[in-house]
C-alpha cells in the first residue's frame, strides 16, 4: 500500500515535478518519507478503508506506529495562505 504512494512522491521529486507543479501535501509527504515514517503514515491515512488490515499491520509494527505518532504529534502538516493548494491550480 505505501509503496505506490512512496514511489509516486519519489518520481515527483526525482523528475522535478515539484518545480513545475508545487504542492504542499507532496512536500509534506517527502518530509515524512525522509523521516522514515511513510509506511505508518500511509496506514494511518488509509486505516478506515480496511480496519482489519490496519489492525494486522499494527500488531506487527507497534514500534513503528509509536515512533510515527510521537513524531507526528510534533510535526503535523500546517496549512496557511502561503502553502494552500486546490485543484484549480493544476
PDB file of N, CA and C in Angstrom:
ATOM      1  N   UNK A   1       0.824  -1.186   0.000  1.00  0.00           N
ATOM      2  CA  UNK A   1       0.000   0.000   0.000  1.00  0.00           C
ATOM      3  C   UNK A   1       0.870   1.252   0.000  1.00  0.00           C
ATOM      4  N   UNK A   2       1.802   1.332   0.898  1.00  0.00           N
ATOM      5  CA  UNK A   2       2.650   2.519   0.974  1.00  0.00           C
ATOM      6  C   UNK A   2       3.573   2.630  -0.230  1.00  0.00           C
ATOM      7  N   UNK A   3       3.879   1.509  -0.859  1.00  0.00           N
ATOM      8  CA  UNK A   3       4.832   1.532  -1.974  1.00  0.00           C
ATOM      9  C   UNK A   3       4.354   2.385  -3.142  1.00  0.00           C
ATOM     10  N   UNK A   4       3.102   2.308  -3.491  1.00  0.00           N
ATOM     11  CA  UNK A   4       2.578   3.094  -4.606  1.00  0.00           C
ATOM     12  C   UNK A   4       2.698   4.578  -4.283  1.00  0.00           C
ATOM     13  N   UNK A   5       2.290   4.951  -3.090  1.00  0.00           N
ATOM     14  CA  UNK A   5       2.343   6.349  -2.678  1.00  0.00           C
ATOM     15  C   UNK A   5       3.792   6.815  -2.574  1.00  0.00           C
ATOM     16  N   UNK A   6       4.656   5.993  -2.000  1.00  0.00           N
ATOM     17  CA  UNK A   6       6.069   6.309  -1.856  1.00  0.00           C
ATOM     18  C   UNK A   6       6.729   6.484  -3.229  1.00  0.00           C
ATOM     19  N   UNK A   7       6.454   5.571  -4.137  1.00  0.00           N
ATOM     20  CA  UNK A   7       7.040   5.650  -5.481  1.00  0.00           C
ATOM     21  C   UNK A   7       6.570   6.898  -6.221  1.00  0.00           C
ATOM     22  N   UNK A   8       5.313   7.279  -6.033  1.00  0.00           N
ATOM     23  CA  UNK A   8       4.818   8.495  -6.679  1.00  0.00           C
ATOM     24  C   UNK A   8       5.580   9.722  -6.184  1.00  0.00           C
ATOM     25  N   UNK A   9       5.753   9.841  -4.876  1.00  0.00           N
ATOM     26  CA  UNK A   9       6.455  11.004  -4.313  1.00  0.00           C
ATOM     27  C   UNK A   9       7.907  11.030  -4.796  1.00  0.00           C
ATOM     28  N   UNK A  10       8.545   9.881  -4.809  1.00  0.00           N
ATOM     29  CA  UNK A  10       9.927   9.826  -5.299  1.00  0.00           C
ATOM     30  C   UNK A  10       9.995  10.241  -6.771  1.00  0.00           C
ATOM     31  N   UNK A  11       9.085   9.748  -7.591  1.00  0.00           N
ATOM     32  CA  UNK A  11       9.044  10.128  -9.007  1.00  0.00           C
ATOM     33  C   UNK A  11       8.817  11.629  -9.150  1.00  0.00           C
ATOM     34  N   UNK A  12       7.877  12.163  -8.401  1.00  0.00           N
ATOM     35  CA  UNK A  12       7.516  13.578  -8.442  1.00  0.00           C
ATOM     36  C   UNK A  12       8.737  14.461  -8.188  1.00  0.00           C
ATOM     37  N   UNK A  13       9.538  14.114  -7.190  1.00  0.00           N
ATOM     38  CA  UNK A  13      10.713  14.918  -6.864  1.00  0.00           C
ATOM     39  C   UNK A  13      11.903  14.586  -7.765  1.00  0.00           C
ATOM     40  N   UNK A  14      12.116  13.321  -8.068  1.00  0.00           N
ATOM     41  CA  UNK A  14      13.238  12.944  -8.935  1.00  0.00           C
ATOM     42  C   UNK A  14      13.130  13.579 -10.314  1.00  0.00           C
ATOM     43  N   UNK A  15      11.908  13.767 -10.782  1.00  0.00           N
ATOM     44  CA  UNK A  15      11.684  14.338 -12.114  1.00  0.00           C
ATOM     45  C   UNK A  15      11.328  15.821 -12.067  1.00  0.00           C
ATOM     46  N   UNK A  16      11.606  16.449 -10.948  1.00  0.00           N
ATOM     47  CA  UNK A  16      11.440  17.897 -10.769  1.00  0.00           C
ATOM     48  C   UNK A  16      10.024  18.388 -11.020  1.00  0.00           C
ATOM     49  N   UNK A  17       9.043  17.497 -10.835  1.00  0.00           N
ATOM     50  CA  UNK A  17       7.652  17.910 -10.984  1.00  0.00           C
ATOM     51  C   UNK A  17       7.265  18.921  -9.909  1.00  0.00           C
ATOM     52  N   UNK A  18       7.962  18.874  -8.770  1.00  0.00           N
ATOM     53  CA  UNK A  18       7.698  19.829  -7.703  1.00  0.00           C
ATOM     54  C   UNK A  18       7.991  21.267  -8.121  1.00  0.00           C
ATOM     55  N   UNK A  19       8.875  21.455  -9.102  1.00  0.00           N
ATOM     56  CA  UNK A  19       9.181  22.803  -9.584  1.00  0.00           C
ATOM     57  C   UNK A  19       8.082  23.320 -10.510  1.00  0.00           C
ATOM     58  N   UNK A  20       7.549  22.438 -11.336  1.00  0.00           N
ATOM     59  CA  UNK A  20       6.501  22.845 -12.274  1.00  0.00           C
ATOM     60  C   UNK A  20       5.117  22.842 -11.629  1.00  0.00           C
ATOM     61  N   UNK A  21       4.885  21.881 -10.728  1.00  0.00           N
ATOM     62  CA  UNK A  21       3.576  21.727 -10.083  1.00  0.00           C
ATOM     63  C   UNK A  21       3.761  21.653  -8.565  1.00  0.00           C
ATOM     64  N   UNK A  22       4.098  22.764  -7.924  1.00  0.00           N
ATOM     65  CA  UNK A  22       4.313  22.718  -6.477  1.00  0.00           C
ATOM     66  C   UNK A  22       3.044  22.316  -5.730  1.00  0.00           C
ATOM     67  N   UNK A  23       3.238  21.510  -4.686  1.00  0.00           N
ATOM     68  CA  UNK A  23       2.109  21.014  -3.915  1.00  0.00           C
ATOM     69  C   UNK A  23       2.589  20.767  -2.486  1.00  0.00           C
ATOM     70  N   UNK A  24       2.014  21.483  -1.541  1.00  0.00           N
ATOM     71  CA  UNK A  24       2.484  21.386  -0.159  1.00  0.00           C
ATOM     72  C   UNK A  24       2.222  20.009   0.455  1.00  0.00           C
ATOM     73  N   UNK A  25       1.177  19.316   0.016  1.00  0.00           N
ATOM     74  CA  UNK A  25       0.939  17.969   0.528  1.00  0.00           C
ATOM     75  C   UNK A  25       2.055  17.022   0.101  1.00  0.00           C
ATOM     76  N   UNK A  26       2.488  17.123  -1.151  1.00  0.00           N
ATOM     77  CA  UNK A  26       3.578  16.269  -1.617  1.00  0.00           C
ATOM     78  C   UNK A  26       4.888  16.642  -0.926  1.00  0.00           C
ATOM     79  N   UNK A  27       5.093  17.939  -0.657  1.00  0.00           N
ATOM     80  CA  UNK A  27       6.271  18.361   0.104  1.00  0.00           C
ATOM     81  C   UNK A  27       6.261  17.725   1.493  1.00  0.00           C
ATOM     82  N   UNK A  28       5.109  17.728   2.120  1.00  0.00           N
ATOM     83  CA  UNK A  28       4.975  17.137   3.450  1.00  0.00           C
ATOM     84  C   UNK A  28       5.192  15.622   3.388  1.00  0.00           C
ATOM     85  N   UNK A  29       4.652  14.979   2.361  1.00  0.00           N
ATOM     86  CA  UNK A  29       4.871  13.537   2.203  1.00  0.00           C
ATOM     87  C   UNK A  29       6.350  13.220   2.077  1.00  0.00           C
ATOM     88  N   UNK A  30       7.103  14.063   1.377  1.00  0.00           N
ATOM     89  CA  UNK A  30       8.545  13.837   1.243  1.00  0.00           C
ATOM     90  C   UNK A  30       9.245  13.953   2.590  1.00  0.00           C
ATOM     91  N   UNK A  31       8.825  14.903   3.404  1.00  0.00           N
ATOM     92  CA  UNK A  31       9.395  15.027   4.752  1.00  0.00           C
ATOM     93  C   UNK A  31       9.129  13.745   5.543  1.00  0.00           C
ATOM     94  N   UNK A  32       7.923  13.234   5.456  1.00  0.00           N
ATOM     95  CA  UNK A  32       7.577  12.005   6.181  1.00  0.00           C
ATOM     96  C   UNK A  32       8.423  10.835   5.682  1.00  0.00           C
ATOM     97  N   UNK A  33       8.619  10.741   4.374  1.00  0.00           N
ATOM     98  CA  UNK A  33       9.485   9.697   3.808  1.00  0.00           C
ATOM     99  C   UNK A  33      10.902   9.853   4.342  1.00  0.00           C
ATOM    100  N   UNK A  34      11.430  11.073   4.273  1.00  0.00           N
ATOM    101  CA  UNK A  34      12.799  11.329   4.731  1.00  0.00           C
ATOM    102  C   UNK A  34      12.970  11.000   6.215  1.00  0.00           C
ATOM    103  N   UNK A  35      11.916  11.163   6.991  1.00  0.00           N
ATOM    104  CA  UNK A  35      11.968  10.868   8.425  1.00  0.00           C
ATOM    105  C   UNK A  35      11.744   9.380   8.717  1.00  0.00           C
ATOM    106  N   UNK A  36      11.370   8.601   7.692  1.00  0.00           N
ATOM    107  CA  UNK A  36      11.203   7.159   7.853  1.00  0.00           C
ATOM    108  C   UNK A  36       9.854   6.723   8.390  1.00  0.00           C
ATOM    109  N   UNK A  37       8.835   7.571   8.247  1.00  0.00           N
ATOM    110  CA  UNK A  37       7.522   7.266   8.816  1.00  0.00           C
ATOM    111  C   UNK A  37       6.427   7.061   7.772  1.00  0.00           C
ATOM    112  N   UNK A  38       6.787   6.947   6.521  1.00  0.00           N
ATOM    113  CA  UNK A  38       5.752   6.942   5.484  1.00  0.00           C
ATOM    114  C   UNK A  38       4.871   5.700   5.517  1.00  0.00           C
ATOM    115  N   UNK A  39       5.421   4.565   5.854  1.00  0.00           N
ATOM    116  CA  UNK A  39       4.598   3.351   5.938  1.00  0.00           C
ATOM    117  C   UNK A  39       3.513   3.528   7.006  1.00  0.00           C
ATOM    118  N   UNK A  40       3.910   3.955   8.198  1.00  0.00           N
ATOM    119  CA  UNK A  40       2.936   4.157   9.276  1.00  0.00           C
ATOM    120  C   UNK A  40       1.938   5.251   8.913  1.00  0.00           C
ATOM    121  N   UNK A  41       2.416   6.318   8.326  1.00  0.00           N
ATOM    122  CA  UNK A  41       1.538   7.415   7.890  1.00  0.00           C
ATOM    123  C   UNK A  41       0.510   6.907   6.888  1.00  0.00           C
ATOM    124  N   UNK A  42       0.928   6.099   5.945  1.00  0.00           N
ATOM    125  CA  UNK A  42       0.005   5.560   4.938  1.00  0.00           C
ATOM    126  C   UNK A  42      -1.052   4.666   5.578  1.00  0.00           C
ATOM    127  N   UNK A  43      -0.634   3.844   6.519  1.00  0.00           N
ATOM    128  CA  UNK A  43      -1.616   3.008   7.214  1.00  0.00           C
ATOM    129  C   UNK A  43      -2.588   3.871   8.015  1.00  0.00           C
ATOM    130  N   UNK A  44      -2.093   4.937   8.613  1.00  0.00           N
ATOM    131  CA  UNK A  44      -2.960   5.842   9.368  1.00  0.00           C
ATOM    132  C   UNK A  44      -3.973   6.524   8.442  1.00  0.00           C
ATOM    133  N   UNK A  45      -3.494   7.047   7.328  1.00  0.00           N
ATOM    134  CA  UNK A  45      -4.371   7.750   6.385  1.00  0.00           C
ATOM    135  C   UNK A  45      -5.455   6.824   5.840  1.00  0.00           C
ATOM    136  N   UNK A  46      -5.087   5.580   5.563  1.00  0.00           N
ATOM    137  CA  UNK A  46      -5.997   4.647   4.884  1.00  0.00           C
ATOM    138  C   UNK A  46      -6.650   3.630   5.818  1.00  0.00           C
ATOM    139  N   UNK A  47      -6.457   3.735   7.108  1.00  0.00           N
ATOM    140  CA  UNK A  47      -6.924   2.693   8.028  1.00  0.00           C
ATOM    141  C   UNK A  47      -8.421   2.454   7.977  1.00  0.00           C
ATOM    142  N   UNK A  48      -9.229   3.466   7.779  1.00  0.00           N
ATOM    143  CA  UNK A  48     -10.684   3.286   7.768  1.00  0.00           C
ATOM    144  C   UNK A  48     -11.160   2.541   6.521  1.00  0.00           C
ATOM    145  N   UNK A  49     -10.327   2.460   5.505  1.00  0.00           N
ATOM    146  CA  UNK A  49     -10.671   1.700   4.309  1.00  0.00           C
ATOM    147  C   UNK A  49     -10.606   0.196   4.527  1.00  0.00           C
ATOM    148  N   UNK A  50      -9.763  -0.234   5.463  1.00  0.00           N
ATOM    149  CA  UNK A  50      -9.628  -1.656   5.774  1.00  0.00           C
ATOM    150  C   UNK A  50      -9.081  -1.784   7.198  1.00  0.00           C
ATOM    151  N   UNK A  51      -9.969  -1.669   8.158  1.00  0.00           N
ATOM    152  CA  UNK A  51      -9.551  -1.666   9.560  1.00  0.00           C
ATOM    153  C   UNK A  51      -8.901  -2.971   9.987  1.00  0.00           C
ATOM    154  N   UNK A  52      -9.336  -4.087   9.422  1.00  0.00           N
ATOM    155  CA  UNK A  52      -8.713  -5.370   9.762  1.00  0.00           C
ATOM    156  C   UNK A  52      -7.253  -5.400   9.298  1.00  0.00           C
ATOM    157  N   UNK A  53      -7.000  -4.882   8.107  1.00  0.00           N
ATOM    158  CA  UNK A  53      -5.627  -4.833   7.586  1.00  0.00           C
ATOM    159  C   UNK A  53      -4.767  -3.920   8.460  1.00  0.00           C
ATOM    160  N   UNK A  54      -5.325  -2.783   8.853  1.00  0.00           N
ATOM    161  CA  UNK A  54      -4.586  -1.886   9.743  1.00  0.00           C
ATOM    162  C   UNK A  54      -4.256  -2.591  11.061  1.00  0.00           C
ATOM    163  N   UNK A  55      -5.236  -3.250  11.661  1.00  0.00           N
ATOM    164  CA  UNK A  55      -5.012  -3.941  12.931  1.00  0.00           C
ATOM    165  C   UNK A  55      -3.924  -5.001  12.804  1.00  0.00           C
ATOM    166  N   UNK A  56      -3.945  -5.732  11.694  1.00  0.00           N
ATOM    167  CA  UNK A  56      -2.930  -6.758  11.453  1.00  0.00           C
ATOM    168  C   UNK A  56      -1.540  -6.114  11.332  1.00  0.00           C
ATOM    169  N   UNK A  57      -1.458  -5.030  10.572  1.00  0.00           N
ATOM    170  CA  UNK A  57      -0.184  -4.325  10.420  1.00  0.00           C
ATOM    171  C   UNK A  57       0.272  -3.767  11.767  1.00  0.00           C
ATOM    172  N   UNK A  58      -0.650  -3.151  12.492  1.00  0.00           N
ATOM    173  CA  UNK A  58      -0.312  -2.519  13.774  1.00  0.00           C
ATOM    174  C   UNK A  58       0.267  -3.526  14.761  1.00  0.00           C
ATOM    175  N   UNK A  59      -0.306  -4.709  14.830  1.00  0.00           N
ATOM    176  CA  UNK A  59       0.192  -5.741  15.753  1.00  0.00           C
ATOM    177  C   UNK A  59       1.640  -6.122  15.444  1.00  0.00           C
ATOM    178  N   UNK A  60       2.006  -6.083  14.166  1.00  0.00           N
ATOM    179  CA  UNK A  60       3.366  -6.434  13.760  1.00  0.00           C
ATOM    180  C   UNK A  60       4.323  -5.246  13.812  1.00  0.00           C
ATOM    181  N   UNK A  61       3.789  -4.038  13.945  1.00  0.00           N
ATOM    182  CA  UNK A  61       4.609  -2.829  13.808  1.00  0.00           C
ATOM    183  C   UNK A  61       4.327  -1.808  14.904  1.00  0.00           C
ATOM    184  N   UNK A  62       4.153  -2.286  16.110  1.00  0.00           N
ATOM    185  CA  UNK A  62       3.825  -1.362  17.200  1.00  0.00           C
ATOM    186  C   UNK A  62       4.906  -0.299  17.412  1.00  0.00           C
ATOM    187  N   UNK A  63       6.148  -0.682  17.257  1.00  0.00           N
ATOM    188  CA  UNK A  63       7.244   0.290  17.427  1.00  0.00           C
ATOM    189  C   UNK A  63       7.191   1.370  16.347  1.00  0.00           C
ATOM    190  N   UNK A  64       7.027   0.967  15.089  1.00  0.00           N
ATOM    191  CA  UNK A  64       6.909   1.953  14.002  1.00  0.00           C
ATOM    192  C   UNK A  64       5.744   2.895  14.258  1.00  0.00           C
ATOM    193  N   UNK A  65       4.619   2.324  14.692  1.00  0.00           N
ATOM    194  CA  UNK A  65       3.425   3.122  14.945  1.00  0.00           C
ATOM    195  C   UNK A  65       3.688   4.146  16.059  1.00  0.00           C
ATOM    196  N   UNK A  66       4.281   3.697  17.144  1.00  0.00           N
ATOM    197  CA  UNK A  66       4.569   4.573  18.273  1.00  0.00           C
ATOM    198  C   UNK A  66       5.531   5.697  17.873  1.00  0.00           C
ATOM    199  N   UNK A  67       6.568   5.341  17.134  1.00  0.00           N
ATOM    200  CA  UNK A  67       7.535   6.341  16.687  1.00  0.00           C
ATOM    201  C   UNK A  67       6.872   7.359  15.761  1.00  0.00           C
ATOM    202  N   UNK A  68       6.008   6.888  14.862  1.00  0.00           N
ATOM    203  CA  UNK A  68       5.289   7.798  13.976  1.00  0.00           C
ATOM    204  C   UNK A  68       4.391   8.732  14.774  1.00  0.00           C
ATOM    205  N   UNK A  69       3.598   8.199  15.687  1.00  0.00           N
ATOM    206  CA  UNK A  69       2.671   9.018  16.477  1.00  0.00           C
ATOM    207  C   UNK A  69       3.440  10.079  17.264  1.00  0.00           C
ATOM    208  N   UNK A  70       4.546   9.698  17.868  1.00  0.00           N
ATOM    209  CA  UNK A  70       5.367  10.664  18.603  1.00  0.00           C
ATOM    210  C   UNK A  70       5.891  11.760  17.679  1.00  0.00           C
ATOM    211  N   UNK A  71       6.391  11.370  16.512  1.00  0.00           N
ATOM    212  CA  UNK A  71       6.902  12.345  15.559  1.00  0.00           C
ATOM    213  C   UNK A  71       5.768  13.232  15.040  1.00  0.00           C
ATOM    214  N   UNK A  72       4.666  12.612  14.650  1.00  0.00           N
ATOM    215  CA  UNK A  72       3.550  13.337  14.043  1.00  0.00           C
ATOM    216  C   UNK A  72       2.919  14.338  15.005  1.00  0.00           C
ATOM    217  N   UNK A  73       2.876  14.007  16.287  1.00  0.00           N
ATOM    218  CA  UNK A  73       2.262  14.923  17.257  1.00  0.00           C
ATOM    219  C   UNK A  73       3.018  16.250  17.331  1.00  0.00           C
ATOM    220  N   UNK A  74       4.275  16.240  16.952  1.00  0.00           N
ATOM    221  CA  UNK A  74       5.085  17.465  16.936  1.00  0.00           C
ATOM    222  C   UNK A  74       5.285  18.029  15.530  1.00  0.00           C
ATOM    223  N   UNK A  75       4.892  17.281  14.511  1.00  0.00           N
ATOM    224  CA  UNK A  75       5.214  17.663  13.132  1.00  0.00           C
ATOM    225  C   UNK A  75       4.033  17.534  12.181  1.00  0.00           C
ATOM    226  N   UNK A  76       2.855  17.859  12.642  1.00  0.00           N
ATOM    227  CA  UNK A  76       1.688  17.792  11.771  1.00  0.00           C
ATOM    228  C   UNK A  76       1.796  18.796  10.630  1.00  0.00           C
ATOM    229  N   UNK A  77       1.071  18.541   9.573  1.00  0.00           N
ATOM    230  CA  UNK A  77       1.080  19.454   8.424  1.00  0.00           C
ATOM    231  C   UNK A  77       0.298  20.711   8.778  1.00  0.00           C
ATOM    232  N   UNK A  78       0.899  21.831   8.499  1.00  0.00           N
ATOM    233  CA  UNK A  78       0.247  23.109   8.732  1.00  0.00           C
ATOM    234  C   UNK A  78      -0.079  23.766   7.388  1.00  0.00           C
ATOM    235  N   UNK A  79      -1.332  24.136   7.236  1.00  0.00           N
ATOM    236  CA  UNK A  79      -1.777  24.810   6.010  1.00  0.00           C
ATOM    237  C   UNK A  79      -2.010  26.284   6.346  1.00  0.00           C
ATOM    238  N   UNK A  80      -1.422  27.141   5.555  1.00  0.00           N
ATOM    239  CA  UNK A  80      -1.644  28.576   5.705  1.00  0.00           C
ATOM    240  C   UNK A  80      -1.798  29.172   4.303  1.00  0.00           C
ATOM    241  N   UNK A  81      -2.066  30.433   4.182  1.00  0.00           N
ATOM    242  CA  UNK A  81      -2.269  31.020   2.841  1.00  0.00           C
ATOM    243  C   UNK A  81      -1.082  30.843   1.894  1.00  0.00           C
ATOM    244  N   UNK A  82       0.126  30.726   2.428  1.00  0.00           N
ATOM    245  CA  UNK A  82       1.308  30.573   1.566  1.00  0.00           C
ATOM    246  C   UNK A  82       1.426  29.188   0.943  1.00  0.00           C
ATOM    247  N   UNK A  83       0.910  28.146   1.620  1.00  0.00           N
ATOM    248  CA  UNK A  83       1.087  26.794   1.083  1.00  0.00           C
ATOM    249  C   UNK A  83      -0.242  26.093   0.801  1.00  0.00           C
ATOM    250  N   UNK A  84      -1.333  26.825   0.813  1.00  0.00           N
ATOM    251  CA  UNK A  84      -2.639  26.237   0.490  1.00  0.00           C
ATOM    252  C   UNK A  84      -2.646  25.787  -0.977  1.00  0.00           C
ATOM    253  N   UNK A  85      -3.415  24.771  -1.271  1.00  0.00           N
ATOM    254  CA  UNK A  85      -3.493  24.285  -2.644  1.00  0.00           C
ATOM    255  C   UNK A  85      -4.921  23.832  -2.935  1.00  0.00           C
ATOM    256  N   UNK A  86      -5.250  23.830  -4.220  1.00  0.00           N
ATOM    257  CA  UNK A  86      -6.581  23.392  -4.670  1.00  0.00           C
ATOM    258  C   UNK A  86      -6.490  22.963  -6.120  1.00  0.00           C
ATOM    259  N   UNK A  87      -7.472  22.222  -6.563  1.00  0.00           N
ATOM    260  CA  UNK A  87      -7.425  21.591  -7.884  1.00  0.00           C
ATOM    261  C   UNK A  87      -7.335  22.607  -9.028  1.00  0.00           C
ATOM    262  N   UNK A  88      -7.840  23.793  -8.859  1.00  0.00           N
ATOM    263  CA  UNK A  88      -7.802  24.758  -9.963  1.00  0.00           C
ATOM    264  C   UNK A  88      -6.370  25.243 -10.261  1.00  0.00           C
ATOM    265  N   UNK A  89      -5.415  24.926  -9.373  1.00  0.00           N
ATOM    266  CA  UNK A  89      -4.027  25.279  -9.634  1.00  0.00           C
ATOM    267  C   UNK A  89      -3.431  24.405 -10.736  1.00  0.00           C
ATOM    268  N   UNK A  90      -4.062  23.303 -11.017  1.00  0.00           N
ATOM    269  CA  UNK A  90      -3.494  22.341 -11.953  1.00  0.00           C
ATOM    270  C   UNK A  90      -4.339  22.271 -13.163  1.00  0.00           C
TER     271      UNK A  90
END
